[in-house]
Amino acid sequence: MNEHSLKKKLSKLNIGGLHYFDSIGSTNDEALAWATDGAPDFSIVVADEQTRGRGRLDRKWFTPKGSGLAFSLILRPSAALIPHLSRTVGLAALSITDSCSGLGLAPRIKWPNDILLNGKKTAGILVETVWSGDQVDSLVIGMGLNIYKTSVPPAEILQFPAISLEDALGKEVPSREEVLFSILNAFLCWRERLGTNELLHAWDEMLAFRGDQVQVQAGSGIPVTGELLGLESDGSLRLRDAHGNSVIIRFGDVSLRPSA
Ligand code: BT5
């Protein structure tokens, strides 16, 4: 992957701008700085390697050289999209699942921000906001995908098992440019439908562990256990606890796993 091959591959999409790095700390940090500096809508930062890739709450995201796909999109939402921005992580997740489904795989979304293949994490999403006073100026949507086997971190440093697209496919994977193109293409289609029931339904359908007992840890509070029922219209998660009560889990530092 290099700037030339990327530009060529993405030329059919109406992207705002492209910054490519052989190596960078974090594409989200670069995109946040560029957004603050006036980057056009749908600009993209892509890196072959991240040395300080971030997950939520500054957890680490591994992107060793030549192995994965790490990129950040800058969105300048129109007034029509502003009321639906809490669905942005779903929009990003669906773009990745569409791309994986197109390869014949059966992805699932582990709410809120993980994509699973064969029950293992293959991608993570980190959405960050640039504010202008109390208005949203822009959003930075970082996506990290494990493409080749070499992108998967050692098991002992993971809280949840990981897998690469190459492992899941069991054969040669398309190029990273190709995978990026299909994710961006899906993103542009879903973005038009951010506020629709169609998007909510597609997102809901893709949820991992639906109907299963799960445990959700929010921050340092007491974990909530219940049956995973589905999504609220803003993208929050609905569980049914042991007493039959509905419990709504909002975004934040939330981690979800099957309950033992
Ligand atoms: C995420 O956070 O999953 C969001 C990851 C977003 C990464 C992208 S890459 C492009 C952009 N630039 C950035 O700096 N970030 C974004 P979270 O749910 O907090 O999960 C983080 C956890 O995932 C870590 O604590 C590890 O356990 C695990 N992990 C780290 N690297 C992984 C990998 N390559 N594959 C699978 N799991 C990984």
PDB file of C-alpha atoms and ligand atoms in Angstrom:
ATOM      1  CA  MET A   1       0.000   0.000   0.000  1.00  0.00           C
ATOM      2  CA  ASN A   2       1.253   3.470  -0.829  1.00  0.00           C
ATOM      3  CA  GLU A   3      -0.146   6.909  -1.552  1.00  0.00           C
ATOM      4  CA  HIS A   4      -0.186   6.382  -5.304  1.00  0.00           C
ATOM      5  CA  SER A   5      -2.011   3.029  -5.208  1.00  0.00           C
ATOM      6  CA  LEU A   6      -4.528   4.409  -2.703  1.00  0.00           C
ATOM      7  CA  LYS A   7      -5.247   7.547  -4.696  1.00  0.00           C
ATOM      8  CA  LYS A   8      -5.784   5.441  -7.790  1.00  0.00           C
ATOM      9  CA  LYS A   9      -8.101   2.988  -6.032  1.00  0.00           C
ATOM     10  CA  LEU A  10     -10.157   5.695  -4.312  1.00  0.00           C
ATOM     11  CA  SER A  11     -10.397   8.004  -7.333  1.00  0.00           C
ATOM     12  CA  LYS A  12     -13.955   6.801  -8.122  1.00  0.00           C
ATOM     13  CA  LEU A  13     -15.172   7.901  -4.687  1.00  0.00           C
ATOM     14  CA  ASN A  14     -15.875  11.495  -3.918  1.00  0.00           C
ATOM     15  CA  ILE A  15     -13.377  11.876  -1.074  1.00  0.00           C
ATOM     16  CA  GLY A  16     -12.509  15.279   0.373  1.00  0.00           C
ATOM     17  CA  GLY A  17      -8.767  14.697   0.668  1.00  0.00           C
ATOM     18  CA  LEU A  18      -6.264  11.948   1.481  1.00  0.00           C
ATOM     19  CA  HIS A  19      -3.287  11.975   3.834  1.00  0.00           C
ATOM     20  CA  TYR A  20      -1.218   8.798   3.723  1.00  0.00           C
ATOM     21  CA  PHE A  21       1.593   7.844   6.135  1.00  0.00           C
ATOM     22  CA  ASP A  22       3.965   4.878   6.049  1.00  0.00           C
ATOM     23  CA  SER A  23       4.068   5.202   9.817  1.00  0.00           C
ATOM     24  CA  ILE A  24       2.223   7.458  12.242  1.00  0.00           C
ATOM     25  CA  GLY A  25       1.288   7.611  15.931  1.00  0.00           C
ATOM     26  CA  SER A  26      -2.477   7.447  15.454  1.00  0.00           C
ATOM     27  CA  THR A  27      -4.577   8.236  12.366  1.00  0.00           C
ATOM     28  CA  ASN A  28      -7.304   9.558  14.703  1.00  0.00           C
ATOM     29  CA  ASP A  29      -4.885  12.092  16.230  1.00  0.00           C
ATOM     30  CA  GLU A  30      -3.854  13.225  12.748  1.00  0.00           C
ATOM     31  CA  ALA A  31      -7.487  13.433  11.588  1.00  0.00           C
ATOM     32  CA  LEU A  32      -8.517  15.405  14.704  1.00  0.00           C
ATOM     33  CA  ALA A  33      -5.756  17.940  13.983  1.00  0.00           C
ATOM     34  CA  TRP A  34      -6.696  18.109  10.287  1.00  0.00           C
ATOM     35  CA  ALA A  35     -10.406  18.502  11.118  1.00  0.00           C
ATOM     36  CA  THR A  36      -9.584  21.386  13.465  1.00  0.00           C
ATOM     37  CA  ASP A  37      -7.557  22.841  10.628  1.00  0.00           C
ATOM     38  CA  GLY A  38     -10.563  22.799   8.245  1.00  0.00           C
ATOM     39  CA  ALA A  39     -10.281  19.461   6.416  1.00  0.00           C
ATOM     40  CA  PRO A  40     -13.068  19.045   3.835  1.00  0.00           C
ATOM     41  CA  ASP A  41     -15.910  16.611   4.471  1.00  0.00           C
ATOM     42  CA  PHE A  42     -15.048  12.948   3.880  1.00  0.00           C
ATOM     43  CA  SER A  43     -11.293  13.444   4.093  1.00  0.00           C
ATOM     44  CA  ILE A  44      -9.305  10.368   5.036  1.00  0.00           C
ATOM     45  CA  VAL A  45      -6.098   9.651   6.918  1.00  0.00           C
ATOM     46  CA  VAL A  46      -4.577   6.231   6.195  1.00  0.00           C
ATOM     47  CA  ALA A  47      -1.449   4.656   7.669  1.00  0.00           C
ATOM     48  CA  ASP A  48       0.452   1.477   6.975  1.00  0.00           C
ATOM     49  CA  GLU A  49       1.655   1.337  10.590  1.00  0.00           C
ATOM     50  CA  GLN A  50       0.502   2.983  13.820  1.00  0.00           C
ATOM     51  CA  THR A  51       2.915   3.319  16.705  1.00  0.00           C
ATOM     52  CA  ARG A  52       0.361   4.737  19.168  1.00  0.00           C
ATOM     53  CA  GLY A  53      -2.952   3.447  17.768  1.00  0.00           C
ATOM     54  CA  ARG A  54      -5.738   4.038  20.286  1.00  0.00           C
ATOM     55  CA  GLY A  55      -8.882   2.232  21.353  1.00  0.00           C
ATOM     56  CA  ARG A  56     -11.430   3.700  23.749  1.00  0.00           C
ATOM     57  CA  LEU A  57     -10.114   5.152  27.015  1.00  0.00           C
ATOM     58  CA  ASP A  58      -6.629   5.201  25.521  1.00  0.00           C
ATOM     59  CA  ARG A  59      -6.429   1.433  25.316  1.00  0.00           C
ATOM     60  CA  LYS A  60      -3.906   0.327  22.687  1.00  0.00           C
ATOM     61  CA  TRP A  61      -4.792  -0.670  19.150  1.00  0.00           C
ATOM     62  CA  PHE A  62      -2.119  -2.678  17.324  1.00  0.00           C
ATOM     63  CA  THR A  63      -1.351  -1.974  13.663  1.00  0.00           C
ATOM     64  CA  PRO A  64       2.041  -3.490  12.854  1.00  0.00           C
ATOM     65  CA  LYS A  65       3.649  -2.489   9.563  1.00  0.00           C
ATOM     66  CA  GLY A  66       2.226  -4.014   6.382  1.00  0.00           C
ATOM     67  CA  SER A  67      -0.419  -6.057   8.191  1.00  0.00           C
ATOM     68  CA  GLY A  68      -3.702  -4.272   8.756  1.00  0.00           C
ATOM     69  CA  LEU A  69      -5.891  -1.387   7.725  1.00  0.00           C
ATOM     70  CA  ALA A  70      -5.916   1.709   9.918  1.00  0.00           C
ATOM     71  CA  PHE A  71      -7.739   4.818   8.784  1.00  0.00           C
ATOM     72  CA  SER A  72      -9.796   7.740  10.047  1.00  0.00           C
ATOM     73  CA  LEU A  73     -12.629   9.502   8.235  1.00  0.00           C
ATOM     74  CA  ILE A  74     -13.485  13.138   8.829  1.00  0.00           C
ATOM     75  CA  LEU A  75     -17.182  13.927   8.574  1.00  0.00           C
ATOM     76  CA  ARG A  76     -18.777  17.341   8.549  1.00  0.00           C
ATOM     77  CA  PRO A  77     -22.389  16.409   9.182  1.00  0.00           C
ATOM     78  CA  SER A  78     -25.186  18.313   7.464  1.00  0.00           C
ATOM     79  CA  ALA A  79     -27.936  19.820   9.636  1.00  0.00           C
ATOM     80  CA  ALA A  80     -30.176  16.902   8.600  1.00  0.00           C
ATOM     81  CA  LEU A  81     -27.728  14.350  10.019  1.00  0.00           C
ATOM     82  CA  ILE A  82     -26.992  16.131  13.323  1.00  0.00           C
ATOM     83  CA  PRO A  83     -30.006  14.654  15.213  1.00  0.00           C
ATOM     84  CA  HIS A  84     -28.828  11.124  14.335  1.00  0.00           C
ATOM     85  CA  LEU A  85     -25.135  11.334  15.189  1.00  0.00           C
ATOM     86  CA  SER A  86     -25.453   8.833  18.045  1.00  0.00           C
ATOM     87  CA  ARG A  87     -25.860   6.249  15.266  1.00  0.00           C
ATOM     88  CA  THR A  88     -22.447   7.000  13.740  1.00  0.00           C
ATOM     89  CA  VAL A  89     -20.778   3.956  15.282  1.00  0.00           C
ATOM     90  CA  GLY A  90     -23.539   1.800  13.728  1.00  0.00           C
ATOM     91  CA  LEU A  91     -22.942   3.416  10.351  1.00  0.00           C
ATOM     92  CA  ALA A  92     -19.236   2.595  10.602  1.00  0.00           C
ATOM     93  CA  ALA A  93     -19.912  -0.937  11.842  1.00  0.00           C
ATOM     94  CA  LEU A  94     -22.347  -1.641   8.985  1.00  0.00           C
ATOM     95  CA  SER A  95     -19.804  -0.394   6.447  1.00  0.00           C
ATOM     96  CA  ILE A  96     -17.317  -2.960   7.726  1.00  0.00           C
ATOM     97  CA  THR A  97     -19.878  -5.778   7.964  1.00  0.00           C
ATOM     98  CA  ASP A  98     -21.112  -5.071   4.411  1.00  0.00           C
ATOM     99  CA  SER A  99     -17.561  -5.317   3.166  1.00  0.00           C
ATOM    100  CA  CYS A 100     -16.975  -8.617   5.027  1.00  0.00           C
ATOM    101  CA  SER A 101     -20.319 -10.030   3.843  1.00  0.00           C
ATOM    102  CA  GLY A 102     -19.283  -9.156   0.282  1.00  0.00           C
ATOM    103  CA  LEU A 103     -16.355 -11.553   0.744  1.00  0.00           C
ATOM    104  CA  GLY A 104     -18.728 -14.355   1.727  1.00  0.00           C
ATOM    105  CA  LEU A 105     -18.058 -14.037   5.470  1.00  0.00           C
ATOM    106  CA  ALA A 106     -20.641 -13.853   8.276  1.00  0.00           C
ATOM    107  CA  PRO A 107     -19.678 -10.853  10.409  1.00  0.00           C
ATOM    108  CA  ARG A 108     -21.414  -9.778  13.612  1.00  0.00           C
ATOM    109  CA  ILE A 109     -21.333  -6.516  15.557  1.00  0.00           C
ATOM    110  CA  LYS A 110     -20.371  -6.841  19.203  1.00  0.00           C
ATOM    111  CA  TRP A 111     -22.089  -3.705  20.474  1.00  0.00           C
ATOM    112  CA  PRO A 112     -20.981  -1.024  20.514  1.00  0.00           C
ATOM    113  CA  ASN A 113     -17.802  -0.924  18.455  1.00  0.00           C
ATOM    114  CA  ASP A 114     -16.328  -4.325  17.602  1.00  0.00           C
ATOM    115  CA  ILE A 115     -16.717  -6.428  14.470  1.00  0.00           C
ATOM    116  CA  LEU A 116     -16.485 -10.168  14.971  1.00  0.00           C
ATOM    117  CA  LEU A 117     -15.698 -12.942  12.517  1.00  0.00           C
ATOM    118  CA  ASN A 118     -16.079 -16.496  13.834  1.00  0.00           C
ATOM    119  CA  GLY A 119     -16.792 -14.937  17.242  1.00  0.00           C
ATOM    120  CA  LYS A 120     -13.407 -13.177  17.340  1.00  0.00           C
ATOM    121  CA  LYS A 121     -12.562  -9.491  17.019  1.00  0.00           C
ATOM    122  CA  THR A 122     -11.405  -8.498  13.570  1.00  0.00           C
ATOM    123  CA  ALA A 123     -12.056  -4.743  13.707  1.00  0.00           C
ATOM    124  CA  GLY A 124     -12.601  -1.915  16.164  1.00  0.00           C
ATOM    125  CA  ILE A 125     -14.119   1.553  15.758  1.00  0.00           C
ATOM    126  CA  LEU A 126     -13.291   4.748  17.624  1.00  0.00           C
ATOM    127  CA  VAL A 127     -15.563   7.776  17.062  1.00  0.00           C
ATOM    128  CA  GLU A 128     -14.381  11.140  18.362  1.00  0.00           C
ATOM    129  CA  THR A 129     -15.996  14.590  18.112  1.00  0.00           C
ATOM    130  CA  VAL A 130     -14.508  18.001  17.345  1.00  0.00           C
ATOM    131  CA  TRP A 131     -16.630  20.670  19.034  1.00  0.00           C
ATOM    132  CA  SER A 132     -17.034  24.304  18.136  1.00  0.00           C
ATOM    133  CA  GLY A 133     -18.530  25.741  21.325  1.00  0.00           C
ATOM    134  CA  ASP A 134     -21.522  23.481  21.983  1.00  0.00           C
ATOM    135  CA  GLN A 135     -21.959  22.592  18.280  1.00  0.00           C
ATOM    136  CA  VAL A 136     -20.493  19.565  16.553  1.00  0.00           C
ATOM    137  CA  ASP A 137     -17.882  20.816  14.101  1.00  0.00           C
ATOM    138  CA  SER A 138     -16.881  17.406  12.768  1.00  0.00           C
ATOM    139  CA  LEU A 139     -16.554  13.755  13.640  1.00  0.00           C
ATOM    140  CA  VAL A 140     -13.491  11.580  13.316  1.00  0.00           C
ATOM    141  CA  ILE A 141     -14.292   7.916  12.757  1.00  0.00           C
ATOM    142  CA  GLY A 142     -11.288   5.654  13.205  1.00  0.00           C
ATOM    143  CA  MET A 143     -11.428   2.080  11.984  1.00  0.00           C
ATOM    144  CA  GLY A 144      -8.806  -0.592  12.494  1.00  0.00           C
ATOM    145  CA  LEU A 145      -9.069  -3.960  10.736  1.00  0.00           C
ATOM    146  CA  ASN A 146      -6.886  -7.035  10.948  1.00  0.00           C
ATOM    147  CA  ILE A 147      -6.213  -7.993   7.347  1.00  0.00           C
ATOM    148  CA  TYR A 148      -3.216 -10.352   7.300  1.00  0.00           C
ATOM    149  CA  LYS A 149      -2.379 -12.949   9.964  1.00  0.00           C
ATOM    150  CA  THR A 150       0.516 -10.753  11.131  1.00  0.00           C
ATOM    151  CA  SER A 151      -1.920  -8.063  12.339  1.00  0.00           C
ATOM    152  CA  VAL A 152      -3.331 -10.183  15.158  1.00  0.00           C
ATOM    153  CA  PRO A 153      -1.786  -9.278  18.526  1.00  0.00           C
ATOM    154  CA  PRO A 154      -0.508 -12.035  20.847  1.00  0.00           C
ATOM    155  CA  ALA A 155      -3.381 -13.670  22.787  1.00  0.00           C
ATOM    156  CA  GLU A 156      -1.901 -12.862  26.206  1.00  0.00           C
ATOM    157  CA  ILE A 157      -2.379  -9.113  25.777  1.00  0.00           C
ATOM    158  CA  LEU A 158      -5.991  -9.352  24.608  1.00  0.00           C
ATOM    159  CA  GLN A 159      -9.176  -9.285  26.697  1.00  0.00           C
ATOM    160  CA  PHE A 160     -11.129 -10.803  23.809  1.00  0.00           C
ATOM    161  CA  PRO A 161      -9.848 -13.235  21.121  1.00  0.00           C
ATOM    162  CA  ALA A 162      -8.807 -11.681  17.791  1.00  0.00           C
ATOM    163  CA  ILE A 163      -8.714 -12.876  14.179  1.00  0.00           C
ATOM    164  CA  SER A 164      -7.626 -11.527  10.799  1.00  0.00           C
ATOM    165  CA  LEU A 165      -9.602 -11.428   7.564  1.00  0.00           C
ATOM    166  CA  GLU A 166      -6.984 -13.754   6.095  1.00  0.00           C
ATOM    167  CA  ASP A 167      -7.577 -16.328   8.865  1.00  0.00           C
ATOM    168  CA  ALA A 168     -11.352 -16.060   8.520  1.00  0.00           C
ATOM    169  CA  LEU A 169     -11.277 -16.391   4.727  1.00  0.00           C
ATOM    170  CA  GLY A 170      -8.784 -19.231   4.732  1.00  0.00           C
ATOM    171  CA  LYS A 171      -7.491 -18.021   1.368  1.00  0.00           C
ATOM    172  CA  GLU A 172      -5.842 -14.997  -0.148  1.00  0.00           C
ATOM    173  CA  VAL A 173      -7.395 -11.724   0.995  1.00  0.00           C
ATOM    174  CA  PRO A 174      -8.129  -8.849  -1.361  1.00  0.00           C
ATOM    175  CA  SER A 175      -5.628  -5.979  -1.166  1.00  0.00           C
ATOM    176  CA  ARG A 176      -6.002  -3.469   1.646  1.00  0.00           C
ATOM    177  CA  GLU A 177      -6.850  -0.809  -0.961  1.00  0.00           C
ATOM    178  CA  GLU A 178      -9.672  -3.037  -2.167  1.00  0.00           C
ATOM    179  CA  VAL A 179     -11.041  -3.576   1.353  1.00  0.00           C
ATOM    180  CA  LEU A 180     -10.813   0.154   2.109  1.00  0.00           C
ATOM    181  CA  PHE A 181     -12.660   0.970  -1.114  1.00  0.00           C
ATOM    182  CA  SER A 182     -15.529  -1.380  -0.304  1.00  0.00           C
ATOM    183  CA  ILE A 183     -15.859  -0.034   3.266  1.00  0.00           C
ATOM    184  CA  LEU A 184     -15.910   3.588   2.079  1.00  0.00           C
ATOM    185  CA  ASN A 185     -18.381   2.738  -0.659  1.00  0.00           C
ATOM    186  CA  ALA A 186     -20.742   1.113   1.858  1.00  0.00           C
ATOM    187  CA  PHE A 187     -20.213   4.038   4.229  1.00  0.00           C
ATOM    188  CA  LEU A 188     -21.317   6.551   1.586  1.00  0.00           C
ATOM    189  CA  CYS A 189     -24.496   4.562   0.908  1.00  0.00           C
ATOM    190  CA  TRP A 190     -25.413   4.137   4.591  1.00  0.00           C
ATOM    191  CA  ARG A 191     -24.563   7.719   5.437  1.00  0.00           C
ATOM    192  CA  GLU A 192     -27.476   8.905   3.290  1.00  0.00           C
ATOM    193  CA  ARG A 193     -29.736   6.691   5.376  1.00  0.00           C
ATOM    194  CA  LEU A 194     -28.369   7.495   8.840  1.00  0.00           C
ATOM    195  CA  GLY A 195     -31.764   8.570  10.214  1.00  0.00           C
ATOM    196  CA  THR A 196     -33.794   5.758   8.631  1.00  0.00           C
ATOM    197  CA  ASN A 197     -35.370   2.634  10.109  1.00  0.00           C
ATOM    198  CA  GLU A 198     -33.583   0.686   7.399  1.00  0.00           C
ATOM    199  CA  LEU A 199     -30.204   1.478   8.929  1.00  0.00           C
ATOM    200  CA  LEU A 200     -31.415   0.751  12.454  1.00  0.00           C
ATOM    201  CA  HIS A 201     -32.889  -2.560  11.323  1.00  0.00           C
ATOM    202  CA  ALA A 202     -29.740  -3.622   9.443  1.00  0.00           C
ATOM    203  CA  TRP A 203     -27.594  -2.709  12.473  1.00  0.00           C
ATOM    204  CA  ASP A 204     -29.927  -4.562  14.829  1.00  0.00           C
ATOM    205  CA  GLU A 205     -29.888  -7.663  12.605  1.00  0.00           C
ATOM    206  CA  MET A 206     -26.094  -7.769  12.729  1.00  0.00           C
ATOM    207  CA  LEU A 207     -25.833  -7.775  16.539  1.00  0.00           C
ATOM    208  CA  ALA A 208     -23.843 -10.600  18.090  1.00  0.00           C
ATOM    209  CA  PHE A 209     -25.369 -12.467  21.083  1.00  0.00           C
ATOM    210  CA  ARG A 210     -28.986 -11.446  20.335  1.00  0.00           C
ATOM    211  CA  GLY A 211     -31.267 -13.440  22.630  1.00  0.00           C
ATOM    212  CA  ASP A 212     -28.285 -14.584  24.709  1.00  0.00           C
ATOM    213  CA  GLN A 213     -27.477 -13.742  28.291  1.00  0.00           C
ATOM    214  CA  VAL A 214     -24.731 -11.112  28.289  1.00  0.00           C
ATOM    215  CA  GLN A 215     -22.887  -9.120  30.872  1.00  0.00           C
ATOM    216  CA  VAL A 216     -22.260  -5.423  30.276  1.00  0.00           C
ATOM    217  CA  GLN A 217     -19.691  -3.531  32.258  1.00  0.00           C
ATOM    218  CA  ALA A 218     -20.181   0.240  32.105  1.00  0.00           C
ATOM    219  CA  GLY A 219     -17.277   2.214  33.546  1.00  0.00           C
ATOM    220  CA  SER A 220     -16.344   0.993  37.021  1.00  0.00           C
ATOM    221  CA  GLY A 221     -19.990   0.343  38.017  1.00  0.00           C
ATOM    222  CA  ILE A 222     -21.633  -2.967  38.852  1.00  0.00           C
ATOM    223  CA  PRO A 223     -22.000  -5.104  35.688  1.00  0.00           C
ATOM    224  CA  VAL A 224     -25.511  -5.577  34.290  1.00  0.00           C
ATOM    225  CA  THR A 225     -26.549  -9.075  33.241  1.00  0.00           C
ATOM    226  CA  GLY A 226     -29.516  -9.789  31.022  1.00  0.00           C
ATOM    227  CA  GLU A 227     -30.865 -11.078  27.735  1.00  0.00           C
ATOM    228  CA  LEU A 228     -29.738  -8.997  24.767  1.00  0.00           C
ATOM    229  CA  LEU A 229     -32.947  -7.784  23.106  1.00  0.00           C
ATOM    230  CA  GLY A 230     -31.753  -5.234  20.543  1.00  0.00           C
ATOM    231  CA  LEU A 231     -31.267  -1.547  19.834  1.00  0.00           C
ATOM    232  CA  GLU A 232     -33.143   1.579  20.826  1.00  0.00           C
ATOM    233  CA  SER A 233     -33.664   4.134  18.049  1.00  0.00           C
ATOM    234  CA  ASP A 234     -30.609   6.148  19.155  1.00  0.00           C
ATOM    235  CA  GLY A 235     -28.415   3.043  19.013  1.00  0.00           C
ATOM    236  CA  SER A 236     -28.442   2.318  22.755  1.00  0.00           C
ATOM    237  CA  LEU A 237     -28.668  -1.351  23.733  1.00  0.00           C
ATOM    238  CA  ARG A 238     -31.706  -2.914  25.398  1.00  0.00           C
ATOM    239  CA  LEU A 239     -31.400  -5.862  27.788  1.00  0.00           C
ATOM    240  CA  ARG A 240     -34.004  -7.723  29.858  1.00  0.00           C
ATOM    241  CA  ASP A 241     -32.725  -8.357  33.366  1.00  0.00           C
ATOM    242  CA  ALA A 242     -33.510 -11.338  35.616  1.00  0.00           C
ATOM    243  CA  HIS A 243     -36.635  -9.556  36.946  1.00  0.00           C
ATOM    244  CA  GLY A 244     -38.024  -9.047  33.436  1.00  0.00           C
ATOM    245  CA  ASN A 245     -37.247  -5.307  33.464  1.00  0.00           C
ATOM    246  CA  SER A 246     -35.886  -3.494  30.407  1.00  0.00           C
ATOM    247  CA  VAL A 247     -32.456  -2.004  30.981  1.00  0.00           C
ATOM    248  CA  ILE A 248     -31.076   0.520  28.487  1.00  0.00           C
ATOM    249  CA  ILE A 249     -27.301   0.671  28.117  1.00  0.00           C
ATOM    250  CA  ARG A 250     -25.980   3.908  26.681  1.00  0.00           C
ATOM    251  CA  PHE A 251     -22.676   4.372  24.889  1.00  0.00           C
ATOM    252  CA  GLY A 252     -19.571   5.122  26.875  1.00  0.00           C
ATOM    253  CA  ASP A 253     -16.912   2.869  28.273  1.00  0.00           C
ATOM    254  CA  VAL A 254     -18.974  -0.229  27.859  1.00  0.00           C
ATOM    255  CA  SER A 255     -17.748  -3.756  27.365  1.00  0.00           C
ATOM    256  CA  LEU A 256     -20.056  -6.611  26.541  1.00  0.00           C
ATOM    257  CA  ARG A 257     -19.429 -10.325  26.747  1.00  0.00           C
ATOM    258  CA  PRO A 258     -21.460 -13.519  26.921  1.00  0.00           C
ATOM    259  CA  SER A 259     -22.253 -14.223  30.563  1.00  0.00           C
ATOM    260  CA  ALA A 260     -20.745 -17.417  31.941  1.00  0.00           C
TER     261      ALA A 260
HETATM  262  C1  BT5 B   1     -11.430  -0.313  19.794  1.00  0.00           C
HETATM  263  O1  BT5 B   1     -11.281   0.092  21.106  1.00  0.00           O
HETATM  264  O2  BT5 B   1     -11.644  -1.424  19.410  1.00  0.00           O
HETATM  265  C2  BT5 B   1     -11.248   0.819  18.798  1.00  0.00           C
HETATM  266  C3  BT5 B   1     -10.066   0.623  17.919  1.00  0.00           C
HETATM  267  C4  BT5 B   1      -9.942   1.717  16.879  1.00  0.00           C
HETATM  268  C5  BT5 B   1      -8.647   1.638  16.141  1.00  0.00           C
HETATM  269  C6  BT5 B   1      -8.577   2.613  15.001  1.00  0.00           C
HETATM  270  S1  BT5 B   1      -7.216   2.290  13.952  1.00  0.00           S
HETATM  271  C7  BT5 B   1      -7.441   3.792  13.143  1.00  0.00           C
HETATM  272  C8  BT5 B   1      -7.785   4.801  14.215  1.00  0.00           C
HETATM  273  N1  BT5 B   1      -6.597   5.379  14.808  1.00  0.00           N
HETATM  274  C9  BT5 B   1      -6.504   5.089  16.115  1.00  0.00           C
HETATM  275  O3  BT5 B   1      -5.591   5.470  16.881  1.00  0.00           O
HETATM  276  N2  BT5 B   1      -7.554   4.313  16.491  1.00  0.00           N
HETATM  277  C10 BT5 B   1      -8.453   4.083  15.376  1.00  0.00           C
HETATM  278  P1  BT5 B   1     -11.603  -0.821  22.368  1.00  0.00           P
HETATM  279  O4  BT5 B   1     -13.011  -1.354  22.280  1.00  0.00           O
HETATM  280  O5  BT5 B   1     -11.250   0.006  23.535  1.00  0.00           O
HETATM  281  O6  BT5 B   1     -10.655  -2.060  22.219  1.00  0.00           O
HETATM  282  C11 BT5 B   1      -9.290  -1.964  22.485  1.00  0.00           C
HETATM  283  C12 BT5 B   1      -8.806  -3.371  22.855  1.00  0.00           C
HETATM  284  O7  BT5 B   1      -8.769  -4.165  21.667  1.00  0.00           O
HETATM  285  C13 BT5 B   1      -7.380  -3.381  23.393  1.00  0.00           C
HETATM  286  O8  BT5 B   1      -7.376  -3.170  24.791  1.00  0.00           O
HETATM  287  C14 BT5 B   1      -6.915  -4.803  23.038  1.00  0.00           C
HETATM  288  O9  BT5 B   1      -7.338  -5.740  24.009  1.00  0.00           O
HETATM  289  C15 BT5 B   1      -7.708  -5.110  21.753  1.00  0.00           C
HETATM  290  N3  BT5 B   1      -6.873  -4.966  20.541  1.00  0.00           N
HETATM  291  C16 BT5 B   1      -5.838  -4.128  20.293  1.00  0.00           C
HETATM  292  N4  BT5 B   1      -5.371  -4.245  19.048  1.00  0.00           N
HETATM  293  C17 BT5 B   1      -6.131  -5.232  18.458  1.00  0.00           C
HETATM  294  C18 BT5 B   1      -6.145  -5.818  17.175  1.00  0.00           C
HETATM  295  N5  BT5 B   1      -5.295  -5.452  16.186  1.00  0.00           N
HETATM  296  N6  BT5 B   1      -7.070  -6.803  16.949  1.00  0.00           N
HETATM  297  C19 BT5 B   1      -7.949  -7.200  17.893  1.00  0.00           C
HETATM  298  N7  BT5 B   1      -7.985  -6.668  19.150  1.00  0.00           N
HETATM  299  C20 BT5 B   1      -7.081  -5.690  19.419  1.00  0.00           C
END
